[in-house]
Tab-separated table of C-alpha atoms in Angstrom:
chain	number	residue	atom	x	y	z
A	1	UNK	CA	31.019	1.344	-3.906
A	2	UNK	CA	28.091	0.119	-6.404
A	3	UNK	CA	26.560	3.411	-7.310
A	4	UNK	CA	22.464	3.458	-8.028
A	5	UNK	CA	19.646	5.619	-9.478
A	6	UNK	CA	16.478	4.726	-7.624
A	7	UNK	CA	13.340	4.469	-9.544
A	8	UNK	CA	10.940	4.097	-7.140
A	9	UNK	CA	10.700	5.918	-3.529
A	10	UNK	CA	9.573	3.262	-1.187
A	11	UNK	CA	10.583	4.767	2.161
A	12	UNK	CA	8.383	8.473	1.230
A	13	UNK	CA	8.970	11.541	-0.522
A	14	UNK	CA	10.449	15.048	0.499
A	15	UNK	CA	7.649	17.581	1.752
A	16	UNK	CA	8.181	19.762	-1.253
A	17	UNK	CA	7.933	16.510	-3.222
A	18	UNK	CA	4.265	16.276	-2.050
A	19	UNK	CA	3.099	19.535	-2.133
A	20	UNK	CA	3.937	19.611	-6.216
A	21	UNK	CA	2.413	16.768	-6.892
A	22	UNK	CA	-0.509	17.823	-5.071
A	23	UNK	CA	-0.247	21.348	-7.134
A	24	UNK	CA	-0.344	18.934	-10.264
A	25	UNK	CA	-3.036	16.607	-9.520
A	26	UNK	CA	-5.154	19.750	-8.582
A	27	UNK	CA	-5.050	20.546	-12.042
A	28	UNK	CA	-5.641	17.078	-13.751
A	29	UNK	CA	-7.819	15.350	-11.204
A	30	UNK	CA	-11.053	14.017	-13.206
A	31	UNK	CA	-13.600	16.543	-12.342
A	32	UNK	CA	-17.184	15.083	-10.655
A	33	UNK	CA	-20.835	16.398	-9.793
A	34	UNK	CA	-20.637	19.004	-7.720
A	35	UNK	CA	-22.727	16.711	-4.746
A	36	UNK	CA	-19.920	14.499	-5.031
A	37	UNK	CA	-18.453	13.795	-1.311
A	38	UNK	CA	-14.915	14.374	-1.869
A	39	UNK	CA	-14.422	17.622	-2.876
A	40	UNK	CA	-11.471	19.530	-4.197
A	41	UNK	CA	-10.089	22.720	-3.626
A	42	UNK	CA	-10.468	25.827	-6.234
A	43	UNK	CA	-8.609	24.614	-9.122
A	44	UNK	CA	-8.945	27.680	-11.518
A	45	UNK	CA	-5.254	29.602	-11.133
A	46	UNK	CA	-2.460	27.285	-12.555
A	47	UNK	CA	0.330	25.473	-10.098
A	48	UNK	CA	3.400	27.338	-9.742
A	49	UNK	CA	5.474	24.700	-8.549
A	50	UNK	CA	8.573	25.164	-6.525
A	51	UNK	CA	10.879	22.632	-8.133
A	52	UNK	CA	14.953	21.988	-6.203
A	53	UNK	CA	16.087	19.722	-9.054
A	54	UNK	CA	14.816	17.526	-12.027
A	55	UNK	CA	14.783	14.481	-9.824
A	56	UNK	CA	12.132	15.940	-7.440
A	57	UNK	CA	10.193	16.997	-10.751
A	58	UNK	CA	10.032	13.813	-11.524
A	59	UNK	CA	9.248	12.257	-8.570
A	60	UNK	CA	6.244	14.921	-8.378
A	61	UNK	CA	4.608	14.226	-11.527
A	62	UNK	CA	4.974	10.239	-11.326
A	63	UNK	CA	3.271	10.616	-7.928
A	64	UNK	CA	0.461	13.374	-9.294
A	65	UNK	CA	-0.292	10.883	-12.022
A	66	UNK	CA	-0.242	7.820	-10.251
A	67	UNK	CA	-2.664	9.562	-7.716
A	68	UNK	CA	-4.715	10.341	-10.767
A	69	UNK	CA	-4.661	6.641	-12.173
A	70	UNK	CA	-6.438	5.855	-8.882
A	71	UNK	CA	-8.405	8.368	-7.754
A	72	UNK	CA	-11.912	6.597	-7.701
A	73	UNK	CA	-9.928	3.872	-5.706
A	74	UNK	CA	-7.849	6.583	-3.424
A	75	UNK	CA	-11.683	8.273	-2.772
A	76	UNK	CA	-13.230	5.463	-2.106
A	77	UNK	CA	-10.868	4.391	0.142
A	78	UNK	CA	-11.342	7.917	2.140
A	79	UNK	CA	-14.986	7.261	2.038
A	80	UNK	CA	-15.132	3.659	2.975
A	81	UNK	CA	-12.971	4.154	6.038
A	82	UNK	CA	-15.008	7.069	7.334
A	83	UNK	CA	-11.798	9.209	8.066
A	84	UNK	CA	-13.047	11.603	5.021
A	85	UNK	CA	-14.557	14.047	5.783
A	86	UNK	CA	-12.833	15.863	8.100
A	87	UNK	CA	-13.394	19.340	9.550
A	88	UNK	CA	-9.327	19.732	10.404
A	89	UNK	CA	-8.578	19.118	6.408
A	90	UNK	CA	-10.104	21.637	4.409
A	91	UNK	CA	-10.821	21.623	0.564
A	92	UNK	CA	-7.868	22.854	-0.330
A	93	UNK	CA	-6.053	20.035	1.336
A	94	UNK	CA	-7.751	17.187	-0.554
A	95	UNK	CA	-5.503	17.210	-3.429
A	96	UNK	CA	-2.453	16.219	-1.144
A	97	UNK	CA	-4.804	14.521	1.024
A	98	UNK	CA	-5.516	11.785	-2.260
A	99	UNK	CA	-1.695	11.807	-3.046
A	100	UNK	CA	-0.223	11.525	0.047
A	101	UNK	CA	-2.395	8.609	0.895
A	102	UNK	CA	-1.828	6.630	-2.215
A	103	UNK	CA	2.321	6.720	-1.473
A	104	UNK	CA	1.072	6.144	1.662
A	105	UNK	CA	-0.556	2.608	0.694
A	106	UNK	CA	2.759	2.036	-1.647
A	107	UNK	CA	4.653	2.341	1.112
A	108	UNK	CA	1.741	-0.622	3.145
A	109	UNK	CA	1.320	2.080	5.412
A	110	UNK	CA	5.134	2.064	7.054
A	111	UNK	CA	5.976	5.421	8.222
A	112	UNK	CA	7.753	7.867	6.074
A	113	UNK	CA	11.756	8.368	6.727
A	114	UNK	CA	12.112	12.286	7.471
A	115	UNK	CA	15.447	13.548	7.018
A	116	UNK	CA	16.691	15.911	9.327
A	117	UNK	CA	18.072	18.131	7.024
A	118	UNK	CA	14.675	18.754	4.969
A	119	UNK	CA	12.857	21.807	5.770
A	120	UNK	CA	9.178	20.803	7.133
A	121	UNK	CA	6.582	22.125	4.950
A	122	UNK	CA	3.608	22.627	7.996
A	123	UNK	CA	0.374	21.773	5.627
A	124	UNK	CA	2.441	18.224	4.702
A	125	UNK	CA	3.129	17.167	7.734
A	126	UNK	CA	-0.415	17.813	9.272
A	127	UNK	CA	-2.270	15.620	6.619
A	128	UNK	CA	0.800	13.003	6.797
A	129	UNK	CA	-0.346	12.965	10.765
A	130	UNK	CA	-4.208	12.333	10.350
A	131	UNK	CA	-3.211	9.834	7.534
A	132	UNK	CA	-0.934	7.900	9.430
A	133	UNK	CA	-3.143	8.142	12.543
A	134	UNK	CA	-5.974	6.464	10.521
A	135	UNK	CA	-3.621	3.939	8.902
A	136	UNK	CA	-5.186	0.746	10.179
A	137	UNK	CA	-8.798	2.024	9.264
A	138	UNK	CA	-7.039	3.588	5.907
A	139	UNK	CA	-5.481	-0.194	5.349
A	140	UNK	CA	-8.804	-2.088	6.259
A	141	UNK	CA	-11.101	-0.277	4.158
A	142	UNK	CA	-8.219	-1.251	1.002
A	143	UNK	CA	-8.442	-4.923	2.010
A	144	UNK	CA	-11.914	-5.114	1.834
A	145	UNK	CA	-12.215	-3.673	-1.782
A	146	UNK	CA	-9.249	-5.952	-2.883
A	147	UNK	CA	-11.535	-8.630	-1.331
A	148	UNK	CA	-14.684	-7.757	-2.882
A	149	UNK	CA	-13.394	-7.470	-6.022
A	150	UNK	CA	-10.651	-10.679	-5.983
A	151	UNK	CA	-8.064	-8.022	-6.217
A	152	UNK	CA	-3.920	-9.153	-5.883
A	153	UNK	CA	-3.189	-5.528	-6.376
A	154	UNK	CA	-4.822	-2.025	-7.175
A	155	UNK	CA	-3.307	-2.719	-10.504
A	156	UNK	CA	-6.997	-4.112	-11.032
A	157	UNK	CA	-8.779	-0.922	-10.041
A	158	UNK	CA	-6.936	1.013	-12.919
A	159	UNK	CA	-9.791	1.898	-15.692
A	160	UNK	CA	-9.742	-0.832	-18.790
A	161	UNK	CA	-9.229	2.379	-21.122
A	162	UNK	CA	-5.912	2.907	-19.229
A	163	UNK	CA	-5.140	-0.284	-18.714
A	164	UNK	CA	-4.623	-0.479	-22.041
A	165	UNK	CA	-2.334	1.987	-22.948
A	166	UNK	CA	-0.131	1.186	-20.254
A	167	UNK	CA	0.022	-2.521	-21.936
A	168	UNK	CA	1.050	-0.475	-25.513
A	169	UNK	CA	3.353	1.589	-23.476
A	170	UNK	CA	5.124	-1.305	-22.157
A	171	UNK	CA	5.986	-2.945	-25.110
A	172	UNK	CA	7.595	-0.185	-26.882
A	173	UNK	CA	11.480	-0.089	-26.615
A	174	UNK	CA	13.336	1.845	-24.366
A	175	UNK	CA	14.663	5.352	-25.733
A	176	UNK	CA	17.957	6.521	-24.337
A	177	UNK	CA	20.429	9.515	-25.660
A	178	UNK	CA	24.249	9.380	-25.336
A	179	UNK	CA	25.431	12.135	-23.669
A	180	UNK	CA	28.303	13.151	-25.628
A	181	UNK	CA	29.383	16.012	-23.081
A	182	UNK	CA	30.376	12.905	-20.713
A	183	UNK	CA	31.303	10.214	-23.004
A	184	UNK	CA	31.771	9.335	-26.106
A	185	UNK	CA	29.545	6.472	-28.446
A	186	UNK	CA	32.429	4.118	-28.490
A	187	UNK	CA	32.835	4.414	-24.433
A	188	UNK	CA	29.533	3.572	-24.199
A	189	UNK	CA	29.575	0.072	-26.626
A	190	UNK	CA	32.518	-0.489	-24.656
A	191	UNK	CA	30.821	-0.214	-21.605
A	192	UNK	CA	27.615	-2.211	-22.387
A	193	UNK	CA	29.678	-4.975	-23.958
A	194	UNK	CA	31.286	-5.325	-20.849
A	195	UNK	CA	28.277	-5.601	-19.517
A	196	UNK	CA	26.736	-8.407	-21.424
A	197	UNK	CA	25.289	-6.766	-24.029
A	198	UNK	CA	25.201	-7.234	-27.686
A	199	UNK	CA	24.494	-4.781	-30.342
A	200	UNK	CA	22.008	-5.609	-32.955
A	201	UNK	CA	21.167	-4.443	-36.746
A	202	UNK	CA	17.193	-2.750	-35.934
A	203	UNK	CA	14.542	-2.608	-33.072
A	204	UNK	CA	12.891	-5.966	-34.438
A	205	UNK	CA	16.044	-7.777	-33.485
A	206	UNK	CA	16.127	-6.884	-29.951
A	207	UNK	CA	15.471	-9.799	-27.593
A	208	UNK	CA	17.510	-9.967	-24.048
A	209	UNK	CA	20.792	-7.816	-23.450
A	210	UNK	CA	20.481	-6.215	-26.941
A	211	UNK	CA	20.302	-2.778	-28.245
A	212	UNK	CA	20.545	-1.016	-31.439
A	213	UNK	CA	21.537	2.846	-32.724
A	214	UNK	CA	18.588	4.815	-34.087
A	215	UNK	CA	18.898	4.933	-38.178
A	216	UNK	CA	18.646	8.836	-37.897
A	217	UNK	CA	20.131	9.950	-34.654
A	218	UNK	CA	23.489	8.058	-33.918
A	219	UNK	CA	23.523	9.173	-30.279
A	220	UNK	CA	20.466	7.138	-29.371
A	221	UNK	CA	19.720	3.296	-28.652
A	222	UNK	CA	17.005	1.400	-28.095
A	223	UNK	CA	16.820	-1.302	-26.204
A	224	UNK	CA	14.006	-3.823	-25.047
A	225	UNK	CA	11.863	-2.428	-22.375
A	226	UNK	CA	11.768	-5.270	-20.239
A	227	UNK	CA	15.516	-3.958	-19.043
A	228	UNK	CA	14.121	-0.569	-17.418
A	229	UNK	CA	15.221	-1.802	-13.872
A	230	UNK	CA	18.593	-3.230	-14.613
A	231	UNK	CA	19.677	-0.381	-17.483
A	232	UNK	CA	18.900	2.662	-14.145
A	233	UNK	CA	20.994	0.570	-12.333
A	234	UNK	CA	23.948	0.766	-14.649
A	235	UNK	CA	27.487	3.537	-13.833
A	236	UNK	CA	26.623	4.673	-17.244
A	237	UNK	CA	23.354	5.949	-15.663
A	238	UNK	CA	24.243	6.642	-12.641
A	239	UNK	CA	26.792	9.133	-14.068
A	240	UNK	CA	24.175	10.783	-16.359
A	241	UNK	CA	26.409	9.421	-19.166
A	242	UNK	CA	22.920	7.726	-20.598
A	243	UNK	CA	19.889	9.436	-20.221
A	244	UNK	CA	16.194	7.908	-20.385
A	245	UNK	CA	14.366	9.442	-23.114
């Protein structure tokens, strides 16, 4: 049985998932005028988040952040299809209102998949309601913007500042440790040489299936950053034997 580790949730999150991430962006979201229309919740104590395991974690602050990347797009979106503001979501809803509706719009609107053994969380599955009930108006108001602007993707909404960094971001190699409690470093050359790749002298080598050892720390690679996708969907990941730095 091929084993995976999935990077990105297409089919929804878990309701504790969402209320983190809206405990998170409550705390980062870019603070505006006070006669701004979309307004935010008291913001003043710090999150406590309720965290299961280091996966949901993760999925919560990729989703808090990505909500934040977008927020003048998520608002506008609100605002343009006149389903914001709305007496049945108070303030202190917004913040998982804005994330809920951007996984919402990565997901093109498709309902979430609700396991059955997940314990509902009430205030999550009220806004996922009025969001999904507004869907069509929610996805209209998107098109239009993507429209007006000659938009592919809300990649194009993302401020230039960001933009980037993201760019410098990408380009850097990928930083992985060895977990020696699991394996050991010649397992692991084993392993990727089986797998097509080839070990090279320094980080200005790499090019393709390639990675090299760190000069200091001999229990971490680098390799090329174009490989994310394919390296997370490696055993050696899958069985926490490699860990993304």
């Amino acid at each position: 049985e091929k084993r995976t580790m999935a990077l990105i949730v297409k089919n929804g999150c878990r309701d504790s998932v969402y209320i983190n991430a809206a405990k998170i962006f409550q705390g980062i979201h870019t603070k505006k005028p006070k006669d701004t229309l979309v307004r935010y919740g008291d913001d003043s104590v710090p999150p406590v988040l309720t965290v299961k395991d280091e996966h949901s974690q993760r999925l919560s602050y990729e989703l808090a952040f990505s909500a934040l990347k977008y927020q003048d797009l998520l608002e506008e979106i609100l605002l343009d299809s006149c389903v914001y503001p709305c007496q049945s979501i108070p303030d202190e809803l917004t913040s998982l209102l804005v994330v809920m509706l951007y996984d919402l719009q990565d997901r093109k609107f498709k309902a979430r998949e609700i396991s059955e053994e997940e314990e509902p969380i009430e205030e999550v599955r009220k806004v996922e309601h009025f969001l999904y009930s507004s869907r069509v108006k929610l996805a209209a108001a998107l098109a239009r913007f993507r429209i007006k602007h000659d938009a592919r993707s809300i990649e194009y909404f993302v401020p230039e500042t960001l933009r980037k960094h993201e760019q410098r971001a990408s380009a850097l190699p990928l930083c992985v440790w060895i977990n020696t409690l699991k394996t050991s470093l010649q397992d692991v050359f084993r392993d990727l040489e089986n797998k097509g790749f080839t070990k090279v002298e320094s980080v200005s080598d790499l090019d393709g299936h390639t990675y090299c050892m760190d000069q200091h720390c001999h229990d971490v690679l680098f390799f090329p950053s174009s490989l994310k996708d394919e390296l997370l969907h490696l055993d050696l990941f899958a069985d926490c034997k490699l860990l993304l730095q």
